[in-house]
Amino acid sequence: MPSATRQIRLAARSLTRTPLVTGAAVVSLALGLGATTAVFSAVNAALLGGLPFEDPDALVAVFRTTPHFRNGPFAPGNFRDLRDHTRTLSALGAISQGTGLLKRSEGTTQISAYEVSGDVFPLLGVRPVLGRLIGPEDERLEAPPVAVLSGEAFRSHFGADPSVVGTTLSVDGEIVTVIGVLPEDFRIPHRTRNMESEIWVPYRPSLEHAQSRRSNYLLLVGRLAGGATVQEAETELVSLMAGIAETYPEIRGESVRLGSMWHESAGPIRGPLLLMLGAVAMVLLIAVANVASLMLARGARRRHEMALRTALGATRGVIVRTVLLESAVLAAAGIAIGLFVAWAGVRVIGQLGATLYPQLQGLTLDARVFGFALGVTALVAVLAGTLPGWQISGSDPQDALRSGSARTGITRSHHRLLRSLVVAELATSAVLLVGAGLLLRAFLGLLDRDPGFETESLLTLVVDVSPDRYQEVGANHAFLQPGMEAVRNLSGVEAAATISLIPYAGWGNNFNTRYEGVSGDETQFPLTESRVVSPGIFATFGQALLRGRLFEASDITLEDTPPNVVVNQALVRRDFPDGDAIGKRFHLSETVLATIVGVVSDIRNFGPIEDPRPEAYFNIMQGSSSRTRFPVVVRVTGDPEARATSIASALRTVDPDAAVTRVRSMDAVISASLRRQRFYMILLGSFALVAVVLAVTGLYGVISYAVAQRTRELGIRAALGSSRSRTLGFVLRDAALLALGGLAVGIVAGMLLTRLLEGMLYGVHPLSAAVWTGALLALFGTTVLAALVPAVRAARVDPLEAIRYE
């Protein structure tokens, strides 16, 4: 048998002689290595994976900037001017996100339908699975309507039938020809979103709309020309945008920002992922310290064995190598189990995080992750084995042999090292536990924030209708008005209305607010959020009328007349702190002004994190409208979701082809709005729990071993009259001192490290006394309880048995 194989078998056999110690070490390493590997899989996918496109380093994301934000979309006219005049970009493409109604023989289905300019697919270098993709020739208004299917839509809607290419579909009433199929996993990263759609169609605005300079909704991607850099392209586009703004003064103040597509998509998740990686690294360090302490305690019992080896000629290097080999066997067993932990962790992170960070979609344990796991395992084996090996090999063989195998015990240096490792474990656990406590406190605080309206018994849903049915009279009059009436007539329905974006579920639209009689650059004026609503929305939410009036019957008109609007209290506080807003007018264009007729109470349209923003509510029934998507809010008696079927049926009595989707209670919408905070809290809380378990296990092992080594001393104390309560207190005091030492170090480290969480705490101070006190007391109490079992065992030592053992 080869020498290396023989040594591994001897190491494994040696470990089986102490099954409890070996089992605890393997479990510790499995948890630490598994959790670390799972988090690295997310880092690998989001930060290291690269883009699946041709020459991805040349791809850029292009953003519109204003004095208020730096990641904005573009208006059609500005996009076309930039595309036509850029020289540093070989191609510039635009994407418009949207939905459509797919009408087939089996019924009407609401689908995602994105519009792309003809440059997008070619500049990405995407190859179709079938047929061809949209190109520049498809942008022409006279070109026949075409569509490209996603791989998922090709499989789910059409059974992966290749003959679908060349057939026609009805999308929003328009007949389009399917020309190709995209790869299954095709998506375009753009900041915090992955743009993926079931159907892609050419972006072909009307001649009038193509000249718009203030209707910003296009997301731009580009490819650098040969030899050009991101900085050079940005400089050129900034200059071009400045020239456009000179021609169109209403967009003065707008500019352009470029960034590498990969870095822009990875940027929003880089901080949170590195924070999670740091937290799980702390868990791994606790596991390593745990194994090292267990190896040290085990090695103290083997002093006699190691002394014999030394006496027979073994060098210190041989002794260290023996312990390192045992540590490697433990690490190999740990990663074997840890891969199952990693697999489970990947599933959890994927399910919790993919909706927040599209970069986490499709997490797997690929070759790079396996390589990382093996590398970390080797490092752990060295870290966990070197210190115990060096300590054990440094024992004086004459002293060890003179003491005899029966009396071989823990030396002072072993004792100090063991206690230091336990203190380090407890300190690290304290940092993680305090961090988890701060996130929990912040999360509960967000749940308690008043949304500004009564959320119970509210049902939300989205209704889509086909635009071809409502070309003569807008769907807001021909469908929405009778549809809301049909819903309100249902038993158990108290109120129903539409709002362009359901609270807590979207970021909405905004405009620069220039009041009548004020001049200046449009982009310099403050932003006001806009909501398009039906008149019953305020009663449905329960918003209070503070001044003026709400929408009236006289506001309902088909003509495009200057609108009357209702604003919220936040706008009045910002713009009219010393006066009344009623009757004031602001510009929608140079010639159209809106008049404020009422002021209502604030609601948190943007979720619990932000204070209410200034908002203006526009009446959807005032003027013509091309809207065919209507988010609806219904107040009912009883369980909201139980009314969903009857509400959908009522809407379909007005339009049988209406698609009703996203049916959720308002409470579910609010819960979903906090999924980012829940994601952080669950992950860091899980790491903290594992860390505490590992640290307490380490303390239990050290105290238990110390009690076993001091059996004779405790027996003599008992024989000399020491009571059981004094012995119990003696052992617990030792454990408490260890715990206090760990907490003291943890407090110092925590004061430095928990400040990294400041951006996630939403009003909770990183040094919150309540959180720190609760977390530290919980950890101290847990450690003392862990020491209780060995302390009781020590108090029950029979003095005669202890002395006879000696």
PDB file of C-alpha atoms in Angstrom, residues 109-201:
ATOM      1  CA  THR A 109     -53.323  35.783 -22.236  1.00  0.00           C
ATOM      2  CA  GLN A 110     -51.461  38.770 -20.850  1.00  0.00           C
ATOM      3  CA  ILE A 111     -47.738  38.519 -21.719  1.00  0.00           C
ATOM      4  CA  SER A 112     -44.631  40.663 -21.458  1.00  0.00           C
ATOM      5  CA  ALA A 113     -43.955  42.342 -24.806  1.00  0.00           C
ATOM      6  CA  TYR A 114     -40.832  44.492 -25.188  1.00  0.00           C
ATOM      7  CA  GLU A 115     -40.068  46.774 -28.098  1.00  0.00           C
ATOM      8  CA  VAL A 116     -36.466  46.927 -29.358  1.00  0.00           C
ATOM      9  CA  SER A 117     -34.808  49.085 -31.971  1.00  0.00           C
ATOM     10  CA  GLY A 118     -33.169  47.238 -34.831  1.00  0.00           C
ATOM     11  CA  ASP A 119     -29.672  47.751 -33.355  1.00  0.00           C
ATOM     12  CA  VAL A 120     -30.190  45.826 -30.103  1.00  0.00           C
ATOM     13  CA  PHE A 121     -29.822  42.181 -31.134  1.00  0.00           C
ATOM     14  CA  PRO A 122     -26.977  42.806 -33.618  1.00  0.00           C
ATOM     15  CA  LEU A 123     -24.912  44.874 -31.163  1.00  0.00           C
ATOM     16  CA  LEU A 124     -25.251  42.158 -28.513  1.00  0.00           C
ATOM     17  CA  GLY A 125     -24.168  39.503 -30.985  1.00  0.00           C
ATOM     18  CA  VAL A 126     -27.155  37.270 -30.170  1.00  0.00           C
ATOM     19  CA  ARG A 127     -27.802  34.252 -32.395  1.00  0.00           C
ATOM     20  CA  PRO A 128     -31.355  32.901 -32.854  1.00  0.00           C
ATOM     21  CA  VAL A 129     -32.262  29.325 -32.053  1.00  0.00           C
ATOM     22  CA  LEU A 130     -34.669  29.392 -35.007  1.00  0.00           C
ATOM     23  CA  GLY A 131     -35.297  31.863 -37.807  1.00  0.00           C
ATOM     24  CA  ARG A 132     -33.879  35.377 -37.554  1.00  0.00           C
ATOM     25  CA  LEU A 133     -33.980  38.267 -35.085  1.00  0.00           C
ATOM     26  CA  ILE A 134     -35.194  41.853 -35.351  1.00  0.00           C
ATOM     27  CA  GLY A 135     -32.841  44.065 -37.373  1.00  0.00           C
ATOM     28  CA  PRO A 136     -32.646  47.679 -38.579  1.00  0.00           C
ATOM     29  CA  GLU A 137     -34.892  46.926 -41.564  1.00  0.00           C
ATOM     30  CA  ASP A 138     -37.770  46.076 -39.193  1.00  0.00           C
ATOM     31  CA  GLU A 139     -37.799  49.614 -37.721  1.00  0.00           C
ATOM     32  CA  ARG A 140     -39.355  51.157 -40.838  1.00  0.00           C
ATOM     33  CA  LEU A 141     -42.997  52.144 -40.357  1.00  0.00           C
ATOM     34  CA  GLU A 142     -43.916  50.496 -43.676  1.00  0.00           C
ATOM     35  CA  ALA A 143     -42.185  47.208 -42.726  1.00  0.00           C
ATOM     36  CA  PRO A 144     -44.519  44.264 -41.961  1.00  0.00           C
ATOM     37  CA  PRO A 145     -45.200  43.655 -38.239  1.00  0.00           C
ATOM     38  CA  VAL A 146     -42.952  40.905 -36.870  1.00  0.00           C
ATOM     39  CA  ALA A 147     -42.166  39.325 -33.508  1.00  0.00           C
ATOM     40  CA  VAL A 148     -39.466  37.192 -31.903  1.00  0.00           C
ATOM     41  CA  LEU A 149     -40.302  34.644 -29.200  1.00  0.00           C
ATOM     42  CA  SER A 150     -38.279  34.048 -26.065  1.00  0.00           C
ATOM     43  CA  GLY A 151     -37.093  30.493 -25.423  1.00  0.00           C
ATOM     44  CA  GLU A 152     -39.492  30.236 -22.480  1.00  0.00           C
ATOM     45  CA  ALA A 153     -42.514  31.433 -24.506  1.00  0.00           C
ATOM     46  CA  PHE A 154     -41.545  29.126 -27.380  1.00  0.00           C
ATOM     47  CA  ARG A 155     -41.622  26.194 -24.966  1.00  0.00           C
ATOM     48  CA  SER A 156     -44.552  27.102 -22.693  1.00  0.00           C
ATOM     49  CA  HIS A 157     -46.983  28.728 -25.156  1.00  0.00           C
ATOM     50  CA  PHE A 158     -46.128  26.821 -28.342  1.00  0.00           C
ATOM     51  CA  GLY A 159     -44.821  23.471 -27.125  1.00  0.00           C
ATOM     52  CA  ALA A 160     -41.379  24.082 -28.689  1.00  0.00           C
ATOM     53  CA  ASP A 161     -42.914  23.470 -32.133  1.00  0.00           C
ATOM     54  CA  PRO A 162     -40.447  24.738 -34.801  1.00  0.00           C
ATOM     55  CA  SER A 163     -43.304  25.334 -37.235  1.00  0.00           C
ATOM     56  CA  VAL A 164     -44.378  28.383 -35.182  1.00  0.00           C
ATOM     57  CA  VAL A 165     -41.762  30.400 -37.121  1.00  0.00           C
ATOM     58  CA  GLY A 166     -43.589  31.933 -40.051  1.00  0.00           C
ATOM     59  CA  THR A 167     -47.025  31.788 -38.419  1.00  0.00           C
ATOM     60  CA  THR A 168     -49.007  34.840 -37.315  1.00  0.00           C
ATOM     61  CA  LEU A 169     -50.131  35.920 -33.851  1.00  0.00           C
ATOM     62  CA  SER A 170     -52.539  38.533 -32.555  1.00  0.00           C
ATOM     63  CA  VAL A 171     -50.776  40.808 -30.055  1.00  0.00           C
ATOM     64  CA  ASP A 172     -52.860  43.720 -28.790  1.00  0.00           C
ATOM     65  CA  GLY A 173     -55.090  43.290 -31.815  1.00  0.00           C
ATOM     66  CA  GLU A 174     -52.215  43.601 -34.309  1.00  0.00           C
ATOM     67  CA  ILE A 175     -51.344  40.608 -36.498  1.00  0.00           C
ATOM     68  CA  VAL A 176     -47.603  39.927 -36.314  1.00  0.00           C
ATOM     69  CA  THR A 177     -45.472  37.255 -37.979  1.00  0.00           C
ATOM     70  CA  VAL A 178     -43.134  35.166 -35.845  1.00  0.00           C
ATOM     71  CA  ILE A 179     -39.686  35.408 -37.442  1.00  0.00           C
ATOM     72  CA  GLY A 180     -37.437  33.759 -34.865  1.00  0.00           C
ATOM     73  CA  VAL A 181     -36.793  32.292 -31.412  1.00  0.00           C
ATOM     74  CA  LEU A 182     -34.224  33.533 -28.874  1.00  0.00           C
ATOM     75  CA  PRO A 183     -32.011  31.279 -26.709  1.00  0.00           C
ATOM     76  CA  GLU A 184     -33.678  29.935 -23.569  1.00  0.00           C
ATOM     77  CA  ASP A 185     -31.681  32.015 -21.072  1.00  0.00           C
ATOM     78  CA  PHE A 186     -31.544  35.293 -23.045  1.00  0.00           C
ATOM     79  CA  ARG A 187     -31.809  38.432 -20.918  1.00  0.00           C
ATOM     80  CA  ILE A 188     -30.273  41.911 -21.030  1.00  0.00           C
ATOM     81  CA  PRO A 189     -28.883  43.198 -17.713  1.00  0.00           C
ATOM     82  CA  HIS A 190     -29.581  46.862 -17.015  1.00  0.00           C
ATOM     83  CA  ARG A 191     -28.753  48.102 -13.518  1.00  0.00           C
ATOM     84  CA  THR A 192     -31.053  46.329 -11.032  1.00  0.00           C
ATOM     85  CA  ARG A 193     -33.197  44.598 -13.645  1.00  0.00           C
ATOM     86  CA  ASN A 194     -32.817  41.855 -16.183  1.00  0.00           C
ATOM     87  CA  MET A 195     -34.778  42.738 -19.281  1.00  0.00           C
ATOM     88  CA  GLU A 196     -36.447  39.546 -20.439  1.00  0.00           C
ATOM     89  CA  SER A 197     -39.704  39.313 -22.334  1.00  0.00           C
ATOM     90  CA  GLU A 198     -41.916  36.604 -23.760  1.00  0.00           C
ATOM     91  CA  ILE A 199     -42.269  38.449 -27.075  1.00  0.00           C
ATOM     92  CA  TRP A 200     -39.985  41.056 -28.649  1.00  0.00           C
ATOM     93  CA  VAL A 201     -41.300  43.376 -31.361  1.00  0.00           C
TER      94      VAL A 201
END
